[in-house]
mmCIF file with all atom_site columns, C-alpha atoms in Angstrom:
data_model
loop_
_atom_site.group_PDB
_atom_site.id
_atom_site.type_symbol
_atom_site.label_atom_id
_atom_site.label_alt_id
_atom_site.label_comp_id
_atom_site.label_asym_id
_atom_site.label_entity_id
_atom_site.label_seq_id
_atom_site.pdbx_PDB_ins_code
_atom_site.Cartn_x
_atom_site.Cartn_y
_atom_site.Cartn_z
_atom_site.occupancy
_atom_site.B_iso_or_equiv
_atom_site.pdbx_formal_charge
_atom_site.auth_seq_id
_atom_site.auth_comp_id
_atom_site.auth_asym_id
_atom_site.auth_atom_id
_atom_site.pdbx_PDB_model_num
ATOM 1   C CA . MET I 1 1   ? -0.373  0.039   -0.014  1.00 87.00 ? 21  MET I CA 1
ATOM 2   C CA . ARG I 1 2   ? 2.973   2.262   0.910   1.00 95.00 ? 22  ARG I CA 1
ATOM 3   C CA . GLY I 1 3   ? 3.663   1.772   -3.131  1.00 94.00 ? 23  GLY I CA 1
ATOM 4   C CA . ARG I 1 4   ? 1.320   1.201   -6.078  1.00 92.00 ? 24  ARG I CA 1
ATOM 5   C CA . THR I 1 5   ? 2.576   0.280   -9.090  1.00 94.00 ? 25  THR I CA 1
ATOM 6   C CA . ALA I 1 6   ? 6.733   -2.682  -9.292  1.00 94.00 ? 26  ALA I CA 1
ATOM 7   C CA . GLU I 1 7   ? 8.386   1.879   -10.156 1.00 94.00 ? 27  GLU I CA 1
ATOM 8   C CA . ASP I 1 8   ? 6.384   3.030   -7.316  1.00 95.00 ? 28  ASP I CA 1
ATOM 9   C CA . LEU I 1 9   ? 7.923   -0.236  -4.865  1.00 96.00 ? 29  LEU I CA 1
ATOM 10  C CA . GLY I 1 10  ? 11.810  -0.301  -6.571  1.00 96.00 ? 30  GLY I CA 1
ATOM 11  C CA . LEU I 1 11  ? 11.759  4.121   -6.029  1.00 97.00 ? 31  LEU I CA 1
ATOM 12  C CA . LEU I 1 12  ? 10.331  2.726   -2.082  1.00 98.00 ? 32  LEU I CA 1
ATOM 13  C CA . GLU I 1 13  ? 14.083  0.274   -2.166  1.00 97.00 ? 33  GLU I CA 1
ATOM 14  C CA . LEU I 1 14  ? 15.532  3.709   -3.074  1.00 98.00 ? 34  LEU I CA 1
ATOM 15  C CA . LEU I 1 15  ? 14.358  6.201   -0.725  1.00 98.00 ? 35  LEU I CA 1
ATOM 16  C CA . ASP I 1 16  ? 13.463  4.657   2.829   1.00 98.00 ? 36  ASP I CA 1
ATOM 17  C CA . PRO I 1 17  ? 17.104  4.006   3.608   1.00 98.00 ? 37  PRO I CA 1
ATOM 18  C CA . VAL I 1 18  ? 17.478  8.099   2.326   1.00 97.00 ? 38  VAL I CA 1
ATOM 19  C CA . ALA I 1 19  ? 14.341  9.044   4.116   1.00 98.00 ? 39  ALA I CA 1
ATOM 20  C CA . GLU I 1 20  ? 15.451  6.804   7.505   1.00 98.00 ? 40  GLU I CA 1
ATOM 21  C CA . ALA I 1 21  ? 18.948  7.997   7.361   1.00 97.00 ? 41  ALA I CA 1
ATOM 22  C CA . ALA I 1 22  ? 17.831  11.702  7.382   1.00 97.00 ? 42  ALA I CA 1
ATOM 23  C CA . GLY I 1 23  ? 15.284  10.909  10.705  1.00 97.00 ? 43  GLY I CA 1
ATOM 24  C CA . TYR I 1 24  ? 11.705  10.508  8.538   1.00 98.00 ? 44  TYR I CA 1
ATOM 25  C CA . ALA I 1 25  ? 9.494   7.208   7.640   1.00 97.00 ? 45  ALA I CA 1
ATOM 26  C CA . ILE I 1 26  ? 8.055   7.095   4.061   1.00 98.00 ? 46  ILE I CA 1
ATOM 27  C CA . VAL I 1 27  ? 4.048   6.455   4.450   1.00 97.00 ? 47  VAL I CA 1
ATOM 28  C CA . ARG I 1 28  ? 3.579   6.678   1.013   1.00 97.00 ? 48  ARG I CA 1
ATOM 29  C CA . LEU I 1 29  ? 5.194   6.774   -2.846  1.00 98.00 ? 49  LEU I CA 1
ATOM 30  C CA . ARG I 1 30  ? 3.427   7.640   -6.157  1.00 97.00 ? 50  ARG I CA 1
ATOM 31  C CA . LEU I 1 31  ? 5.121   8.229   -9.571  1.00 96.00 ? 51  LEU I CA 1
ATOM 32  C CA . MET I 1 32  ? 1.772   9.896   -11.355 1.00 94.00 ? 52  MET I CA 1
ATOM 33  C CA . GLY I 1 33  ? 1.164   10.513  -14.821 1.00 90.00 ? 53  GLY I CA 1
ATOM 34  C CA . GLY I 1 34  ? 1.757   9.340   -18.368 1.00 78.00 ? 54  GLY I CA 1
ATOM 35  C CA . GLU I 1 35  ? 5.112   10.243  -20.125 1.00 74.00 ? 55  GLU I CA 1
ATOM 36  C CA . HIS I 1 36  ? 5.081   13.822  -20.011 1.00 75.00 ? 56  HIS I CA 1
ATOM 37  C CA . ALA I 1 37  ? 4.352   16.101  -16.848 1.00 80.00 ? 57  ALA I CA 1
ATOM 38  C CA . ARG I 1 38  ? 5.179   12.994  -13.951 1.00 93.00 ? 58  ARG I CA 1
ATOM 39  C CA . ARG I 1 39  ? 5.047   13.855  -10.430 1.00 96.00 ? 59  ARG I CA 1
ATOM 40  C CA . LEU I 1 40  ? 6.493   12.045  -8.082  1.00 97.00 ? 60  LEU I CA 1
ATOM 41  C CA . GLN I 1 41  ? 4.220   12.377  -4.339  1.00 97.00 ? 61  GLN I CA 1
ATOM 42  C CA . ILE I 1 42  ? 6.011   11.584  -1.199  1.00 98.00 ? 62  ILE I CA 1
ATOM 43  C CA . MET I 1 43  ? 3.999   11.636  2.305   1.00 98.00 ? 63  MET I CA 1
ATOM 44  C CA . ALA I 1 44  ? 6.368   11.084  5.065   1.00 98.00 ? 64  ALA I CA 1
ATOM 45  C CA . GLU I 1 45  ? 6.619   11.531  9.168   1.00 97.00 ? 65  GLU I CA 1
ATOM 46  C CA . ARG I 1 46  ? 9.089   11.745  11.895  1.00 95.00 ? 66  ARG I CA 1
ATOM 47  C CA . PRO I 1 47  ? 8.670   7.984   13.067  1.00 94.00 ? 67  PRO I CA 1
ATOM 48  C CA . SER I 1 48  ? 9.107   9.374   16.614  1.00 89.00 ? 68  SER I CA 1
ATOM 49  C CA . ASP I 1 49  ? 6.258   11.507  16.809  1.00 85.00 ? 69  ASP I CA 1
ATOM 50  C CA . GLY I 1 50  ? 3.839   11.579  12.986  1.00 88.00 ? 70  GLY I CA 1
ATOM 51  C CA . ASP I 1 51  ? 5.085   15.407  12.954  1.00 89.00 ? 71  ASP I CA 1
ATOM 52  C CA . MET I 1 52  ? 6.003   16.720  9.238   1.00 93.00 ? 72  MET I CA 1
ATOM 53  C CA . ASN I 1 53  ? 6.563   20.106  9.155   1.00 92.00 ? 73  ASN I CA 1
ATOM 54  C CA . VAL I 1 54  ? 7.390   22.683  6.268   1.00 95.00 ? 74  VAL I CA 1
ATOM 55  C CA . GLU I 1 55  ? 11.138  22.397  7.218   1.00 96.00 ? 75  GLU I CA 1
ATOM 56  C CA . ASP I 1 56  ? 10.930  18.502  7.554   1.00 96.00 ? 76  ASP I CA 1
ATOM 57  C CA . CYS I 1 57  ? 9.592   18.608  4.103   1.00 97.00 ? 77  CYS I CA 1
ATOM 58  C CA . ALA I 1 58  ? 12.355  20.761  2.814   1.00 97.00 ? 78  ALA I CA 1
ATOM 59  C CA . ARG I 1 59  ? 15.313  18.873  4.600   1.00 98.00 ? 79  ARG I CA 1
ATOM 60  C CA . LEU I 1 60  ? 14.349  15.649  3.172   1.00 98.00 ? 80  LEU I CA 1
ATOM 61  C CA . SER I 1 61  ? 12.962  16.872  -0.800  1.00 98.00 ? 81  SER I CA 1
ATOM 62  C CA . ARG I 1 62  ? 16.869  18.013  -0.235  1.00 98.00 ? 82  ARG I CA 1
ATOM 63  C CA . ALA I 1 63  ? 18.287  14.579  0.442   1.00 98.00 ? 83  ALA I CA 1
ATOM 64  C CA . ILE I 1 64  ? 15.911  12.650  -1.919  1.00 98.00 ? 84  ILE I CA 1
ATOM 65  C CA . SER I 1 65  ? 16.670  15.025  -4.646  1.00 97.00 ? 85  SER I CA 1
ATOM 66  C CA . GLU I 1 66  ? 20.287  14.303  -3.681  1.00 97.00 ? 86  GLU I CA 1
ATOM 67  C CA . ILE I 1 67  ? 19.444  10.328  -4.255  1.00 97.00 ? 87  ILE I CA 1
ATOM 68  C CA . MET I 1 68  ? 17.511  11.158  -7.500  1.00 97.00 ? 88  MET I CA 1
ATOM 69  C CA . ASP I 1 69  ? 19.611  13.452  -9.073  1.00 95.00 ? 89  ASP I CA 1
ATOM 70  C CA . ALA I 1 70  ? 22.720  10.371  -8.481  1.00 96.00 ? 90  ALA I CA 1
ATOM 71  C CA . ALA I 1 71  ? 20.309  7.616   -9.210  1.00 96.00 ? 91  ALA I CA 1
ATOM 72  C CA . ASP I 1 72  ? 18.169  8.669   -12.161 1.00 94.00 ? 92  ASP I CA 1
ATOM 73  C CA . PRO I 1 73  ? 15.916  6.093   -11.576 1.00 95.00 ? 93  PRO I CA 1
ATOM 74  C CA . ILE I 1 74  ? 12.608  8.411   -13.800 1.00 92.00 ? 94  ILE I CA 1
ATOM 75  C CA . ALA I 1 75  ? 12.951  8.774   -17.404 1.00 87.00 ? 95  ALA I CA 1
ATOM 76  C CA . GLY I 1 76  ? 12.048  11.840  -18.029 1.00 86.00 ? 96  GLY I CA 1
ATOM 77  C CA . ASP I 1 77  ? 11.664  15.150  -16.169 1.00 90.00 ? 97  ASP I CA 1
ATOM 78  C CA . TYR I 1 78  ? 8.799   15.185  -13.030 1.00 93.00 ? 98  TYR I CA 1
ATOM 79  C CA . THR I 1 79  ? 7.650   17.466  -10.259 1.00 96.00 ? 99  THR I CA 1
ATOM 80  C CA . LEU I 1 80  ? 8.636   15.733  -6.386  1.00 97.00 ? 100 LEU I CA 1
ATOM 81  C CA . GLU I 1 81  ? 6.629   16.732  -3.494  1.00 97.00 ? 101 GLU I CA 1
ATOM 82  C CA . VAL I 1 82  ? 7.041   16.088  -0.470  1.00 98.00 ? 102 VAL I CA 1
ATOM 83  C CA . SER I 1 83  ? 4.787   16.562  2.473   1.00 97.00 ? 103 SER I CA 1
ATOM 84  C CA . SER I 1 84  ? 3.065   14.854  4.968   1.00 95.00 ? 104 SER I CA 1
ATOM 85  C CA . PRO I 1 85  ? 0.240   12.468  5.300   1.00 95.00 ? 105 PRO I CA 1
ATOM 86  C CA . GLY I 1 86  ? -2.733  15.615  6.632   1.00 92.00 ? 106 GLY I CA 1
ATOM 87  C CA . VAL I 1 87  ? -4.842  14.459  9.468   1.00 90.00 ? 107 VAL I CA 1
ATOM 88  C CA . ASP I 1 88  ? -6.943  11.861  7.026   1.00 90.00 ? 108 ASP I CA 1
ATOM 89  C CA . ARG I 1 89  ? -4.086  10.073  6.180   1.00 95.00 ? 109 ARG I CA 1
ATOM 90  C CA . PRO I 1 90  ? -3.879  6.978   4.197   1.00 97.00 ? 110 PRO I CA 1
ATOM 91  C CA . LEU I 1 91  ? -3.432  3.838   6.504   1.00 98.00 ? 111 LEU I CA 1
ATOM 92  C CA . THR I 1 92  ? 0.008   2.145   5.083   1.00 97.00 ? 112 THR I CA 1
ATOM 93  C CA . ARG I 1 93  ? 1.125   0.011   7.507   1.00 96.00 ? 113 ARG I CA 1
ATOM 94  C CA . LEU I 1 94  ? 0.618   -2.546  10.241  1.00 95.00 ? 114 LEU I CA 1
ATOM 95  C CA . ILE I 1 95  ? 1.491   -0.052  13.255  1.00 94.00 ? 115 ILE I CA 1
ATOM 96  C CA . ASP I 1 96  ? -0.546  2.878   11.817  1.00 96.00 ? 116 ASP I CA 1
ATOM 97  C CA . PHE I 1 97  ? -3.825  0.710   11.978  1.00 97.00 ? 117 PHE I CA 1
ATOM 98  C CA . GLU I 1 98  ? -2.304  0.820   15.861  1.00 96.00 ? 118 GLU I CA 1
ATOM 99  C CA . THR I 1 99  ? -1.391  4.127   16.548  1.00 94.00 ? 119 THR I CA 1
ATOM 100 C CA . TYR I 1 100 ? -4.987  5.265   14.997  1.00 95.00 ? 120 TYR I CA 1
ATOM 101 C CA . GLN I 1 101 ? -6.884  2.757   17.266  1.00 96.00 ? 121 GLN I CA 1
ATOM 102 C CA . GLY I 1 102 ? -10.221 3.698   18.468  1.00 96.00 ? 122 GLY I CA 1
ATOM 103 C CA . HIS I 1 103 ? -10.372 6.634   14.599  1.00 96.00 ? 123 HIS I CA 1
ATOM 104 C CA . GLU I 1 104 ? -12.940 6.506   12.177  1.00 97.00 ? 124 GLU I CA 1
ATOM 105 C CA . ALA I 1 105 ? -11.503 4.685   8.684   1.00 97.00 ? 125 ALA I CA 1
ATOM 106 C CA . ARG I 1 106 ? -12.445 3.564   4.783   1.00 97.00 ? 126 ARG I CA 1
ATOM 107 C CA . LEU I 1 107 ? -11.196 0.006   3.066   1.00 97.00 ? 127 LEU I CA 1
ATOM 108 C CA . GLU I 1 108 ? -10.742 -0.736  0.645   1.00 97.00 ? 128 GLU I CA 1
ATOM 109 C CA . LEU I 1 109 ? -9.965  -4.295  -0.233  1.00 97.00 ? 129 LEU I CA 1
ATOM 110 C CA . ASP I 1 110 ? -8.296  -5.534  -3.148  1.00 96.00 ? 130 ASP I CA 1
ATOM 111 C CA . ARG I 1 111 ? -11.651 -8.723  -3.390  1.00 96.00 ? 131 ARG I CA 1
ATOM 112 C CA . LEU I 1 112 ? -14.437 -9.918  -1.753  1.00 94.00 ? 132 LEU I CA 1
ATOM 113 C CA . ALA I 1 113 ? -15.228 -10.489 1.485   1.00 90.00 ? 133 ALA I CA 1
ATOM 114 C CA . GLU I 1 114 ? -18.659 -10.736 2.282   1.00 85.00 ? 134 GLU I CA 1
ATOM 115 C CA . GLY I 1 115 ? -19.800 -9.617  -0.120  1.00 89.00 ? 135 GLY I CA 1
ATOM 116 C CA . ARG I 1 116 ? -18.539 -6.259  -0.459  1.00 92.00 ? 136 ARG I CA 1
ATOM 117 C CA . LYS I 1 117 ? -14.809 -4.766  -0.995  1.00 96.00 ? 137 LYS I CA 1
ATOM 118 C CA . ARG I 1 118 ? -15.345 -1.222  0.482   1.00 96.00 ? 138 ARG I CA 1
ATOM 119 C CA . PHE I 1 119 ? -15.652 -1.207  4.859   1.00 94.00 ? 139 PHE I CA 1
ATOM 120 C CA . LYS I 1 120 ? -15.853 1.890   6.978   1.00 95.00 ? 140 LYS I CA 1
ATOM 121 C CA . GLY I 1 121 ? -15.930 1.419   10.700  1.00 96.00 ? 141 GLY I CA 1
ATOM 122 C CA . VAL I 1 122 ? -14.081 2.572   13.681  1.00 97.00 ? 142 VAL I CA 1
ATOM 123 C CA . LEU I 1 123 ? -10.197 0.521   14.160  1.00 97.00 ? 143 LEU I CA 1
ATOM 124 C CA . ALA I 1 124 ? -10.086 -1.711  17.242  1.00 97.00 ? 144 ALA I CA 1
ATOM 125 C CA . GLY I 1 125 ? -6.199  -2.688  16.505  1.00 95.00 ? 145 GLY I CA 1
ATOM 126 C CA . VAL I 1 126 ? -4.233  -4.880  14.791  1.00 97.00 ? 146 VAL I CA 1
ATOM 127 C CA . ASP I 1 127 ? -4.054  -8.765  15.871  1.00 94.00 ? 147 ASP I CA 1
ATOM 128 C CA . ASP I 1 128 ? -1.623  -10.705 14.294  1.00 94.00 ? 148 ASP I CA 1
ATOM 129 C CA . GLY I 1 129 ? -0.878  -9.778  11.176  1.00 93.00 ? 149 GLY I CA 1
ATOM 130 C CA . GLN I 1 130 ? -5.125  -8.521  9.896   1.00 96.00 ? 150 GLN I CA 1
ATOM 131 C CA . VAL I 1 131 ? -7.064  -5.340  10.695  1.00 97.00 ? 151 VAL I CA 1
ATOM 132 C CA . ALA I 1 132 ? -9.939  -5.153  13.495  1.00 96.00 ? 152 ALA I CA 1
ATOM 133 C CA . VAL I 1 133 ? -12.510 -2.726  12.565  1.00 96.00 ? 153 VAL I CA 1
ATOM 134 C CA . ASP I 1 134 ? -15.893 -2.041  14.181  1.00 96.00 ? 154 ASP I CA 1
ATOM 135 C CA . LEU I 1 135 ? -18.186 -2.434  11.606  1.00 92.00 ? 155 LEU I CA 1
ATOM 136 C CA . GLU I 1 136 ? -21.248 -0.103  11.094  1.00 84.00 ? 156 GLU I CA 1
ATOM 137 C CA . GLY I 1 137 ? -24.917 -1.615  12.089  1.00 83.00 ? 157 GLY I CA 1
ATOM 138 C CA . GLU I 1 138 ? -21.906 -5.402  13.108  1.00 88.00 ? 158 GLU I CA 1
ATOM 139 C CA . ALA I 1 139 ? -21.963 -6.171  16.561  1.00 90.00 ? 159 ALA I CA 1
ATOM 140 C CA . GLU I 1 140 ? -18.649 -8.198  16.168  1.00 91.00 ? 160 GLU I CA 1
ATOM 141 C CA . THR I 1 141 ? -15.341 -6.716  15.597  1.00 93.00 ? 161 THR I CA 1
ATOM 142 C CA . ALA I 1 142 ? -13.950 -8.229  12.216  1.00 93.00 ? 162 ALA I CA 1
ATOM 143 C CA . LEU I 1 143 ? -10.818 -9.760  11.185  1.00 94.00 ? 163 LEU I CA 1
ATOM 144 C CA . ILE I 1 144 ? -9.332  -7.619  7.994   1.00 95.00 ? 164 ILE I CA 1
ATOM 145 C CA . PRO I 1 145 ? -6.322  -9.334  6.761   1.00 97.00 ? 165 PRO I CA 1
ATOM 146 C CA . PHE I 1 146 ? -3.856  -6.772  5.713   1.00 97.00 ? 166 PHE I CA 1
ATOM 147 C CA . SER I 1 147 ? -2.415  -7.858  2.398   1.00 96.00 ? 167 SER I CA 1
ATOM 148 C CA . TRP I 1 148 ? -6.262  -7.589  1.529   1.00 97.00 ? 168 TRP I CA 1
ATOM 149 C CA . ILE I 1 149 ? -5.773  -3.709  1.931   1.00 97.00 ? 169 ILE I CA 1
ATOM 150 C CA . LEU I 1 150 ? -5.957  -1.814  -1.250  1.00 96.00 ? 170 LEU I CA 1
ATOM 151 C CA . GLU I 1 151 ? -6.587  1.224   0.237   1.00 97.00 ? 171 GLU I CA 1
ATOM 152 C CA . ALA I 1 152 ? -7.266  2.779   3.790   1.00 98.00 ? 172 ALA I CA 1
ATOM 153 C CA . LYS I 1 153 ? -7.634  6.090   4.848   1.00 97.00 ? 173 LYS I CA 1
ATOM 154 C CA . LEU I 1 154 ? -8.785  8.479   8.194   1.00 97.00 ? 174 LEU I CA 1
ATOM 155 C CA . VAL I 1 155 ? -12.536 9.442   7.998   1.00 96.00 ? 175 VAL I CA 1
ATOM 156 C CA . LEU I 1 156 ? -11.941 13.217  9.071   1.00 94.00 ? 176 LEU I CA 1
ATOM 157 C CA . SER I 1 157 ? -13.913 14.190  12.154  1.00 92.00 ? 177 SER I CA 1
ATOM 158 C CA . ASP I 1 158 ? -14.136 16.149  15.249  1.00 91.00 ? 178 ASP I CA 1
ATOM 159 C CA . ARG I 1 159 ? -12.613 13.365  17.590  1.00 90.00 ? 179 ARG I CA 1
ATOM 160 C CA . LEU I 1 160 ? -9.716  13.338  14.478  1.00 90.00 ? 180 LEU I CA 1
ATOM 161 C CA . MET I 1 161 ? -9.154  17.326  14.830  1.00 90.00 ? 181 MET I CA 1
ATOM 162 C CA . LYS I 1 162 ? -8.830  17.685  18.387  1.00 90.00 ? 182 LYS I CA 1
ATOM 163 C CA . ARG I 1 163 ? -5.867  14.818  18.401  1.00 86.00 ? 183 ARG I CA 1
ATOM 164 C CA . GLY I 1 164 ? -4.263  16.543  15.997  1.00 81.00 ? 184 GLY I CA 1
ATOM 165 C CA . ALA I 1 165 ? -4.693  19.776  17.553  1.00 86.00 ? 185 ALA I CA 1
ATOM 166 C CA . ASP I 1 166 ? -3.775  17.991  21.080  1.00 85.00 ? 186 ASP I CA 1
ATOM 167 C CA . LEU I 1 167 ? -1.016  16.526  20.426  1.00 79.00 ? 187 LEU I CA 1
ATOM 168 C CA . ARG I 1 168 ? 0.590   19.798  18.050  1.00 79.00 ? 188 ARG I CA 1
ATOM 169 C CA . ALA I 1 169 ? -0.737  21.645  21.429  1.00 85.00 ? 189 ALA I CA 1
ATOM 170 C CA . ALA I 1 170 ? 1.292   19.350  23.641  1.00 81.00 ? 190 ALA I CA 1
ATOM 171 C CA . ARG I 1 171 ? 4.720   20.060  20.815  1.00 77.00 ? 191 ARG I CA 1
ATOM 172 C CA . LEU I 1 172 ? 4.932   23.019  21.005  1.00 81.00 ? 192 LEU I CA 1
ATOM 173 C CA . GLN I 1 173 ? 4.828   23.512  24.866  1.00 84.00 ? 193 GLN I CA 1
ATOM 174 C CA . SER I 1 174 ? 7.641   20.484  25.268  1.00 79.00 ? 194 SER I CA 1
ATOM 175 C CA . ASP I 1 175 ? 9.227   23.180  22.192  1.00 70.00 ? 195 ASP I CA 1
ATOM 176 C CA . PRO I 1 176 ? 10.754  26.815  24.717  1.00 60.00 ? 196 PRO I CA 1
ATOM 177 C CA . GLN I 1 177 ? 12.016  27.495  20.954  1.00 61.00 ? 197 GLN I CA 1
ATOM 178 C CA . ASN I 1 178 ? 8.952   27.617  19.246  1.00 51.00 ? 198 ASN I CA 1
ATOM 179 C CA . SER I 1 179 ? 6.629   28.570  22.782  1.00 45.00 ? 199 SER I CA 1
ATOM 180 C CA . GLN I 1 180 ? 8.777   32.425  22.826  1.00 46.00 ? 200 GLN I CA 1
ATOM 181 C CA . GLN I 1 181 ? 8.037   33.571  19.414  1.00 46.00 ? 201 GLN I CA 1
ATOM 182 C CA . PRO I 1 182 ? 5.030   34.827  18.582  1.00 45.00 ? 202 PRO I CA 1
ATOM 183 C CA . THR I 1 183 ? 3.287   32.159  16.339  1.00 43.00 ? 203 THR I CA 1
ATOM 184 C CA . SER I 1 184 ? 0.783   33.773  13.246  1.00 43.00 ? 204 SER I CA 1
ATOM 185 C CA . GLU I 1 185 ? -2.261  31.752  14.201  1.00 41.00 ? 205 GLU I CA 1
#
């Protein structure tokens, strides 16, 4: 799920060590577009706190650009775009399903399960490589094999927004440099 195509997966192999060395984890990588005007979109975060600010994006972009220029793995021109996963982020790793337990998500599978491919429910953790989801209208918690999940994304909600605001406030409070500087927010 972190990469869709063989080309995406090859780029992840090349760029994961670069991101890790710079102190980041790639959440998702997509190479989009045809032969012209391609875009390499990378969503990343700091593993320590899940944050990714503008300075982090610039730092990771420079590190990736260096390797991409040297290795030249993409034929033709492309634009590199490095960003945070955002509040209603994609869930691409098992750890994401644990981290966001209790939050609502939409999942799309690569096969039919109980007559459908799309599910919406509250994440209930991970159990032996399976994602536990409390589905709307179902009494039992569903266990979905992680390998069946094609795409998963958090649903934007007040609870999710509050979580993000609380984490940001805690980070700002713990960083004396940020708390002494006025902000434009």
